[in-house]
Amino acid sequence: MAVKEATVREALGMQRAREELCLEAEEFEVALQTGEVRTAPAVGGRRRVVREDVDRLREEEGFPDRLRARLELVGSIEGAALIGISRERFTRLAKGGFLRPVRWYVNRYRAVVWLYLAEDVRRFARAQPALLEGRLPAALRDALDEGEDRRARGWRARRVEELVRDAEDAWAEASAWSALLGPEAAADAVPDERERAHLRRLCPALPAGSTGSYATRELIEAQTVASHPDEVTFAHVSLADALLRARAAGPAPYPERATPAAAAVRSASPPPCAEPPPAPPPPVSRSRWRRLLGLG
């Protein structure tokens, strides 16, 4: 579950925390997403960075280079070079589910480009050296020949894990599983309209991050909504479990009355599952990070 509500003295604003950690805006977003830096709810609905995490990271040996290395993102070409294999082999291993993407975007050719944590790639190479050379296992080759591709499913699993990790209560946890199922499946799983409305307010869709200007609604939905039967079944079971715990704690609240004051609060406070607002980057030339994310 999420960190307890932060007081002013034990938490920092997003930009202040990013500056103290010597991170670029995109690096800081990855740190928040992966849990390298934790946030906690604060007064007014905003989230703030846990002071303890900033102090711990600053005291690490090799700061900030070691921290930035853990947050480095690589595509298939860079990832393959990192562990000394071909790009084709790297892609086949990723499709087989051995590497889970942390982000993705759509390039100008309307193709989805997957990004991985460099540290995950190194860890995989250390744990599975036999997969770096020679023929891949027969079962894996057969699955890939039949069209197996677990990259989107792996990203979704990782994203939901992050949302559940940061959930403030069982309702917020349920909203992550509901978002994974998509509106139609979620409507079947949650027949109560008030509960569905509350889950949508908390997390209307699985946050995709910086998908690039070429991403269409259909492409985004194809990556963010569960599609594999096993994935859908697990999401249904997890949603049912979270709802049991949520209902035991109390009913879903009624929507706020549509007054100007309530509207102002809602507009100032994004849903808990929304992407954290990026801190304004310093006025520097285009960085490698922006090229990776297709924003350059």
Short mmCIF file of N, CA and C in Angstrom, two decimals, residues 104-114 210-216 219-220 223 293-294:
data_model
loop_
_atom_site.label_atom_id
_atom_site.label_comp_id
_atom_site.label_asym_id
_atom_site.label_seq_id
_atom_site.Cartn_x
_atom_site.Cartn_y
_atom_site.Cartn_z
N TRP A 104 6.79 2.87 -23.29
CA TRP A 104 6.67 2.66 -24.72
C TRP A 104 6.18 3.95 -25.38
N TYR A 105 6.40 4.05 -26.67
CA TYR A 105 5.86 5.16 -27.44
C TYR A 105 5.62 4.68 -28.86
N VAL A 106 4.91 5.47 -29.65
CA VAL A 106 4.60 5.14 -31.03
C VAL A 106 5.43 6.05 -31.94
N ASN A 107 6.18 5.46 -32.85
CA ASN A 107 7.03 6.27 -33.73
C ASN A 107 6.26 6.74 -34.96
N ARG A 108 6.95 7.43 -35.84
CA ARG A 108 6.29 8.04 -37.01
C ARG A 108 5.72 7.01 -37.97
N TYR A 109 6.18 5.76 -37.85
CA TYR A 109 5.66 4.69 -38.71
C TYR A 109 4.50 3.95 -38.05
N ARG A 110 3.99 4.51 -36.96
CA ARG A 110 2.88 3.92 -36.19
C ARG A 110 3.26 2.56 -35.59
N ALA A 111 4.54 2.39 -35.32
CA ALA A 111 5.01 1.16 -34.67
C ALA A 111 5.27 1.45 -33.19
N VAL A 112 4.94 0.50 -32.34
CA VAL A 112 5.19 0.66 -30.91
C VAL A 112 6.66 0.35 -30.62
N VAL A 113 7.33 1.28 -29.96
CA VAL A 113 8.73 1.11 -29.57
C VAL A 113 8.78 0.90 -28.06
N TRP A 114 9.36 -0.21 -27.64
CA TRP A 114 9.40 -0.56 -26.22
C TRP A 114 10.72 -0.14 -25.61
N SER A 210 4.32 8.80 -21.71
CA SER A 210 4.61 9.60 -22.90
C SER A 210 4.60 8.70 -24.12
N THR A 211 3.46 8.63 -24.79
CA THR A 211 3.31 7.71 -25.92
C THR A 211 3.69 8.32 -27.25
N GLY A 212 3.94 9.63 -27.28
CA GLY A 212 4.31 10.28 -28.53
C GLY A 212 3.10 10.81 -29.29
N SER A 213 3.34 11.72 -30.21
CA SER A 213 2.25 12.38 -30.93
C SER A 213 1.60 11.51 -31.98
N TYR A 214 2.20 10.36 -32.32
CA TYR A 214 1.64 9.49 -33.35
C TYR A 214 0.72 8.41 -32.78
N ALA A 215 0.57 8.37 -31.48
CA ALA A 215 -0.26 7.33 -30.86
C ALA A 215 -1.74 7.64 -31.05
N THR A 216 -2.46 6.70 -31.62
CA THR A 216 -3.90 6.84 -31.78
C THR A 216 -4.62 6.22 -30.59
N LEU A 219 -4.40 2.44 -30.80
CA LEU A 219 -3.09 1.90 -30.43
C LEU A 219 -2.88 1.93 -28.92
N ILE A 220 -3.28 3.02 -28.30
CA ILE A 220 -3.13 3.13 -26.85
C ILE A 220 -3.97 2.08 -26.14
N GLN A 223 -2.55 -1.43 -26.08
CA GLN A 223 -1.46 -1.68 -25.14
C GLN A 223 -1.91 -1.63 -23.69
N LEU A 293 12.39 8.91 -25.86
CA LEU A 293 10.95 8.91 -25.69
C LEU A 293 10.21 9.49 -26.89
N GLY A 294 10.95 9.81 -27.95
CA GLY A 294 10.32 10.28 -29.19
C GLY A 294 9.75 11.68 -29.07
#
